[in-house]
């Protein structure tokens, strides 16, 4: 064994180990190579190279720019959800003991809202239209769509179904409020009967927000609507929950359990209702806030509720309801603003539509809405998400380089 | 960063000296903040020294978001897109609100072009204590002529401080625009199956981020991203195409799948920011201008909700932009921030013993809205913030959080009678039903204020002055 300096090392190495490595080695400066067996047969040449020697200079990766597209495939993700939302049926047809011309089923999801690669929602979300039992102050942008019918709840309900093809009516008995007209439970129940006669779609009946009075009103309303399977809006923790549960069951209705942005309360209320009612009769409302006015809280509470339900939390496996008409609480929906923000007549309905659209993505199944344009838009969005068509526009590139 | 990463994993690579230079008392506390994304690596000075160079690199790898953060624009006024950690906002928080770009075209008359650029920049709304606005301008080459495009880009650049997006499918046109923007880092829109190699060269030559456009073809999108990465381009953004109307389901499905791959499956190829081109509504929707504006807005809102990190639009109608800006602001708010403010008595301006006393709730949004209305009108007064457990007026009245008792208790607790001579209390219009009970319980006379706090100045002018003299 002997050491020698080889003046033409680079060439020799290039033959043996390839040009690139040889070049890298030569750049290290003076190199000593041990040669075993001086009978130089190329195959028997052993190079002892300390790895650290090669590391002395930072290796710059030589990028070979691809010349062809490297074809790859997209693998759709796989999600696992174990829970399922219960289905709640609203309304009853003659064969079911009621007089409605259709029934509506909400809920039944087993994947997060519009994870359409996992599941097409079994039932499309419903947009129900509001009717109030007395004239209330509403922005002009809304009033102009209703005009005279607002003074007659029965006409208003009929108008919503005939003109705007409402899937359901939310009838709000606000006049029963002791601080407003203090309408009696009997009188309120009569109004509900009249609405049930005027329209054949399923209905939802709401109170005034006074827990003691609502309790009495719902007792009467539930009784006169027996068999129609109305949706009672709502029961809260400060009402007599057992009594509300009992009357809902006794007369065969469904009910909205309302809590204010607190999932523990939502669970507690549902749990209390389970003693009297099957799960398939309960819809949850965890409070709706408008875009710009707390929708982030409303959205996240609902999204958490739905994800928890899908992860197996049985106390939250209920369809969700949201009053998107609360959007009008946001001042930007109706206030006068500088001209660059456009007319109020458009800002209002888009506010309500955006509020609904946002909550659609949290998993809401049942919307209560008021502006006819917002209602139509929300229905269009739901259609586009669920029953949408498959054919694409012809030219998918033109928008980049053409006048709009 | 995987959402499962623990503070202990992070702690291992910190200096573990508890030096306190970051503001935390211990390295462990700093590690917890790092994991929660409430602190950043650069806040630890020792980590920036040579001694910890390797640790810094490790930590950076551990903590980096699964969705790469890409900057558009030169450093001093760049907008950041991507950089997201979670699929659902309550899992941590969303990070970078998707910037909104509005388009101009290179065939626009020069005066109109400049006018539109100014309009885009000046569309600003004051919302809960801050200005919200649009973010970028997209210059589209309609002429398909390099020199026309060059001129338009130059004109836009002279008239705006917003970062730019250059839109053309022709590399020659694109390069003319890029030559005008040396060092400005515009987003190149877009590399497609036809032009990717040339656009890739341009992205490298000019050091710009590159958009990849593969409409409704996720195989192609992955192929392009894979190829361009190999090409040496680090800052990519992916556009799977946006579709309005009956095709909205495609948009929502693609964006949701891509984000799930990027975050939950930590797929690096798909871990790039996503671009939503809501502007396509102007080509795909039939109908009048208003219909197209509606669909563009709705598509954009769906994209805010479904993971777009950058949104391109056309309409400047205003009524479409405002709800979008506010929705984006809301959804990208840190959900860990408290809903409520501290209850108590606030002194606004320089009130004296004759100044009005107004009641509001401690729901943060209500409080800040009322506060900004009072301050804007330069009113000197006391604002009694009642503890409604962070619920707004309407819900707090319905939910028995704002009652005669809670108001009377607050008056007592904060000793309001020591500050003013009068005994007149202004309550929110939405709490009007409480007025009788409050008068009975507290002994104060109640004036029912406006339903919205924007009506406070008018109310004070008309009602308070009268009440004061009575």
Short mmCIF file of C-alpha atoms in Angstrom, two decimals, chain A residues 130-386:
data_model
loop_
_atom_site.label_atom_id
_atom_site.label_comp_id
_atom_site.label_asym_id
_atom_site.label_seq_id
_atom_site.Cartn_x
_atom_site.Cartn_y
_atom_site.Cartn_z
CA UNK A 130 -92.20 35.26 9.08
CA UNK A 131 -95.70 36.56 9.77
CA UNK A 132 -96.51 38.73 12.79
CA UNK A 133 -99.92 38.85 14.46
CA UNK A 134 -99.87 42.64 14.75
CA UNK A 135 -98.29 45.50 12.90
CA UNK A 136 -94.75 46.04 14.00
CA UNK A 137 -92.17 48.56 12.97
CA UNK A 138 -90.08 47.15 10.17
CA UNK A 139 -87.64 48.85 7.80
CA UNK A 140 -89.19 50.28 4.66
CA UNK A 141 -87.08 47.93 2.56
CA UNK A 142 -89.17 45.07 3.98
CA UNK A 143 -92.55 46.78 4.23
CA UNK A 144 -92.69 47.67 0.57
CA UNK A 145 -92.86 43.97 -0.30
CA UNK A 146 -95.87 43.34 1.93
CA UNK A 147 -97.95 46.53 1.97
CA UNK A 148 -101.47 46.06 3.26
CA UNK A 149 -101.29 42.38 4.14
CA UNK A 150 -99.18 43.26 7.17
CA UNK A 151 -102.30 44.41 8.98
CA UNK A 152 -103.93 41.00 8.58
CA UNK A 153 -101.84 38.01 9.66
CA UNK A 154 -104.07 35.54 7.82
CA UNK A 155 -103.70 37.44 4.56
CA UNK A 156 -100.00 37.85 5.18
CA UNK A 157 -99.55 34.10 5.62
CA UNK A 158 -101.55 33.41 2.46
CA UNK A 159 -99.57 36.03 0.55
CA UNK A 160 -96.25 34.43 1.57
CA UNK A 161 -97.36 31.04 0.33
CA UNK A 162 -99.03 32.19 -2.88
CA UNK A 163 -96.67 34.92 -3.97
CA UNK A 164 -93.35 33.80 -2.52
CA UNK A 165 -93.96 30.03 -2.40
CA UNK A 166 -93.02 29.85 1.28
CA UNK A 167 -92.22 26.28 2.37
CA UNK A 168 -93.45 27.08 5.85
CA UNK A 169 -94.89 29.98 7.83
CA UNK A 170 -93.43 31.25 11.11
CA UNK A 171 -96.37 32.78 12.86
CA UNK A 172 -95.23 35.07 15.69
CA UNK A 173 -97.82 35.78 18.40
CA UNK A 174 -96.09 38.90 19.64
CA UNK A 175 -99.35 40.66 20.51
CA UNK A 176 -99.71 38.27 23.45
CA UNK A 177 -96.93 40.19 25.22
CA UNK A 178 -98.41 41.59 28.46
CA UNK A 179 -96.58 44.83 27.67
CA UNK A 180 -98.07 45.06 24.18
CA UNK A 181 -101.67 43.99 23.56
CA UNK A 182 -101.73 41.16 26.09
CA UNK A 183 -103.84 39.11 23.69
CA UNK A 184 -105.43 36.19 25.54
CA UNK A 185 -104.31 32.60 24.93
CA UNK A 186 -107.78 31.81 23.59
CA UNK A 187 -107.66 34.63 21.08
CA UNK A 188 -104.13 33.69 20.08
CA UNK A 189 -105.22 30.11 19.53
CA UNK A 190 -108.06 31.32 17.30
CA UNK A 191 -105.58 33.23 15.14
CA UNK A 192 -103.49 30.09 14.80
CA UNK A 193 -106.57 28.17 13.69
CA UNK A 194 -107.30 30.80 11.08
CA UNK A 195 -103.77 30.66 9.73
CA UNK A 196 -103.96 26.87 9.60
CA UNK A 197 -107.10 27.21 7.52
CA UNK A 198 -105.68 29.87 5.24
CA UNK A 199 -102.50 28.02 4.29
CA UNK A 200 -101.79 24.35 3.77
CA UNK A 201 -98.04 24.40 4.39
CA UNK A 202 -96.76 23.30 7.83
CA UNK A 203 -96.45 26.12 10.35
CA UNK A 204 -94.27 27.16 13.23
CA UNK A 205 -95.83 29.22 16.03
CA UNK A 206 -93.82 31.61 18.18
CA UNK A 207 -94.69 33.49 21.36
CA UNK A 208 -93.82 36.90 22.73
CA UNK A 209 -90.73 36.04 24.74
CA UNK A 210 -92.52 36.38 28.08
CA UNK A 211 -91.97 32.93 29.62
CA UNK A 212 -95.02 32.84 31.87
CA UNK A 213 -97.38 34.11 29.21
CA UNK A 214 -95.86 31.98 26.45
CA UNK A 215 -96.48 28.92 28.54
CA UNK A 216 -100.21 29.70 28.72
CA UNK A 217 -100.39 30.65 25.05
CA UNK A 218 -98.67 27.47 23.91
CA UNK A 219 -101.03 25.33 26.00
CA UNK A 220 -104.00 26.66 24.06
CA UNK A 221 -102.25 26.77 20.71
CA UNK A 222 -100.99 23.20 21.02
CA UNK A 223 -104.50 22.06 21.81
CA UNK A 224 -106.26 23.71 18.87
CA UNK A 225 -103.52 22.59 16.49
CA UNK A 226 -103.69 18.99 17.63
CA UNK A 227 -102.76 16.60 14.83
CA UNK A 228 -101.14 19.29 12.65
CA UNK A 229 -97.69 18.72 14.09
CA UNK A 230 -96.74 22.38 14.32
CA UNK A 231 -93.30 23.51 15.40
CA UNK A 232 -93.58 25.34 18.73
CA UNK A 233 -91.14 28.25 19.00
CA UNK A 234 -89.89 27.94 21.71
CA UNK A 235 -89.13 26.43 25.11
CA UNK A 236 -86.42 28.01 27.27
CA UNK A 237 -84.80 27.03 30.55
CA UNK A 238 -86.79 29.66 32.43
CA UNK A 239 -90.09 28.09 31.43
CA UNK A 240 -91.73 25.07 33.00
CA UNK A 241 -89.83 22.63 30.85
CA UNK A 242 -91.69 19.47 32.00
CA UNK A 243 -95.01 21.11 31.22
CA UNK A 244 -93.85 22.27 27.80
CA UNK A 245 -92.48 18.81 27.08
CA UNK A 246 -95.74 17.20 28.14
CA UNK A 247 -98.00 19.41 26.07
CA UNK A 248 -95.81 19.02 23.00
CA UNK A 249 -96.07 15.26 23.32
CA UNK A 250 -99.74 15.20 24.24
CA UNK A 251 -100.79 17.08 21.10
CA UNK A 252 -98.17 15.53 18.83
CA UNK A 253 -96.10 18.61 17.96
CA UNK A 254 -92.40 19.38 17.62
CA UNK A 255 -90.59 22.09 19.58
CA UNK A 256 -87.62 24.43 19.34
CA UNK A 257 -85.34 24.41 22.40
CA UNK A 258 -83.88 27.88 22.69
CA UNK A 259 -80.72 28.78 24.62
CA UNK A 260 -78.46 31.79 24.39
CA UNK A 261 -75.08 30.84 22.94
CA UNK A 262 -74.14 28.27 25.56
CA UNK A 263 -73.76 24.61 24.65
CA UNK A 264 -73.99 23.41 28.24
CA UNK A 265 -77.37 25.08 28.54
CA UNK A 266 -78.40 23.60 25.21
CA UNK A 267 -77.50 20.13 26.47
CA UNK A 268 -79.24 20.74 29.79
CA UNK A 269 -82.47 21.85 28.12
CA UNK A 270 -82.47 18.92 25.71
CA UNK A 271 -81.77 16.52 28.55
CA UNK A 272 -84.70 17.90 30.52
CA UNK A 273 -86.97 17.52 27.51
CA UNK A 274 -85.92 13.88 26.92
CA UNK A 275 -87.89 12.92 30.04
CA UNK A 276 -91.07 13.86 28.22
CA UNK A 277 -90.31 13.84 24.51
CA UNK A 278 -88.56 11.64 21.99
CA UNK A 279 -85.47 13.16 20.39
CA UNK A 280 -87.22 13.27 17.02
CA UNK A 281 -89.43 16.10 18.29
CA UNK A 282 -86.73 18.58 19.25
CA UNK A 283 -85.04 21.26 17.15
CA UNK A 284 -82.28 23.43 18.69
CA UNK A 285 -81.84 27.19 18.45
CA UNK A 286 -78.66 28.42 20.08
CA UNK A 287 -79.34 32.10 19.19
CA UNK A 288 -78.74 33.90 15.94
CA UNK A 289 -76.75 37.10 15.63
CA UNK A 290 -76.34 39.23 12.53
CA UNK A 291 -73.32 39.73 10.30
CA UNK A 292 -71.39 42.49 12.03
CA UNK A 293 -73.24 41.95 15.24
CA UNK A 294 -71.92 38.77 16.76
CA UNK A 295 -72.35 36.28 13.93
CA UNK A 296 -68.93 34.90 14.76
CA UNK A 297 -70.20 33.75 18.15
CA UNK A 298 -73.47 32.45 16.75
CA UNK A 299 -71.67 30.62 13.94
CA UNK A 300 -69.04 29.02 16.15
CA UNK A 301 -71.53 27.87 18.79
CA UNK A 302 -73.59 26.21 16.05
CA UNK A 303 -70.57 24.74 14.29
CA UNK A 304 -69.29 23.33 17.57
CA UNK A 305 -72.73 21.91 18.34
CA UNK A 306 -72.91 20.18 14.98
CA UNK A 307 -69.36 18.82 15.07
CA UNK A 308 -69.91 17.56 18.62
CA UNK A 309 -73.10 15.87 17.42
CA UNK A 310 -71.19 14.17 14.60
CA UNK A 311 -68.47 13.10 17.01
CA UNK A 312 -71.10 11.34 19.07
CA UNK A 313 -72.49 13.87 21.57
CA UNK A 314 -76.04 12.58 21.71
CA UNK A 315 -77.45 15.59 23.52
CA UNK A 316 -76.65 17.83 20.59
CA UNK A 317 -77.82 15.57 17.77
CA UNK A 318 -80.72 17.81 16.78
CA UNK A 319 -81.49 19.84 13.67
CA UNK A 320 -80.76 23.53 14.19
CA UNK A 321 -82.98 26.56 13.67
CA UNK A 322 -81.86 30.15 13.14
CA UNK A 323 -83.74 33.42 12.87
CA UNK A 324 -81.77 35.00 10.04
CA UNK A 325 -84.25 37.87 10.15
CA UNK A 326 -82.27 39.01 13.21
CA UNK A 327 -79.91 40.37 10.56
CA UNK A 328 -81.99 43.53 10.62
CA UNK A 329 -80.63 44.22 14.10
CA UNK A 330 -77.38 45.16 12.35
CA UNK A 331 -77.52 48.87 11.71
CA UNK A 332 -75.72 48.53 8.37
CA UNK A 333 -78.81 46.69 7.09
CA UNK A 334 -81.01 49.77 7.33
CA UNK A 335 -79.04 52.86 8.29
CA UNK A 336 -78.33 55.64 5.81
CA UNK A 337 -74.69 55.48 4.73
CA UNK A 338 -72.58 57.49 2.28
CA UNK A 339 -73.45 56.74 -1.38
CA UNK A 340 -70.42 54.51 -2.01
CA UNK A 341 -72.12 51.80 0.09
CA UNK A 342 -75.11 51.59 -2.23
CA UNK A 343 -78.84 51.82 -1.62
CA UNK A 344 -80.41 50.61 1.63
CA UNK A 345 -82.94 48.68 -0.43
CA UNK A 346 -80.17 46.26 -1.47
CA UNK A 347 -77.99 46.42 1.63
CA UNK A 348 -80.85 45.14 3.80
CA UNK A 349 -81.68 41.95 1.92
CA UNK A 350 -78.04 41.09 1.32
CA UNK A 351 -77.46 41.42 5.06
CA UNK A 352 -80.16 38.92 5.79
CA UNK A 353 -79.03 36.60 2.97
CA UNK A 354 -75.39 36.69 4.18
CA UNK A 355 -76.50 35.97 7.73
CA UNK A 356 -78.38 32.90 6.50
CA UNK A 357 -75.57 31.80 4.19
CA UNK A 358 -73.02 32.00 6.99
CA UNK A 359 -75.12 29.86 9.29
CA UNK A 360 -75.87 27.44 6.49
CA UNK A 361 -72.20 26.50 6.73
CA UNK A 362 -72.53 25.88 10.47
CA UNK A 363 -75.22 23.30 9.73
CA UNK A 364 -78.51 25.18 10.22
CA UNK A 365 -81.53 23.24 8.93
CA UNK A 366 -84.37 25.67 9.47
CA UNK A 367 -84.28 29.39 8.71
CA UNK A 368 -86.78 32.01 9.78
CA UNK A 369 -86.59 34.91 7.34
CA UNK A 370 -88.50 37.98 6.36
CA UNK A 371 -87.24 39.84 3.28
CA UNK A 372 -88.56 38.14 0.11
CA UNK A 373 -85.36 38.85 -1.83
CA UNK A 374 -83.22 37.38 0.96
CA UNK A 375 -85.55 34.37 1.07
CA UNK A 376 -85.20 33.78 -2.65
CA UNK A 377 -81.44 34.16 -2.57
CA UNK A 378 -81.08 31.76 0.31
CA UNK A 379 -83.21 29.21 -1.52
CA UNK A 380 -81.06 29.69 -4.63
CA UNK A 381 -77.92 29.11 -2.58
CA UNK A 382 -79.38 25.95 -1.06
CA UNK A 383 -80.36 24.74 -4.53
CA UNK A 384 -76.92 25.52 -5.90
CA UNK A 385 -75.36 23.57 -3.05
CA UNK A 386 -77.63 20.55 -3.10
#
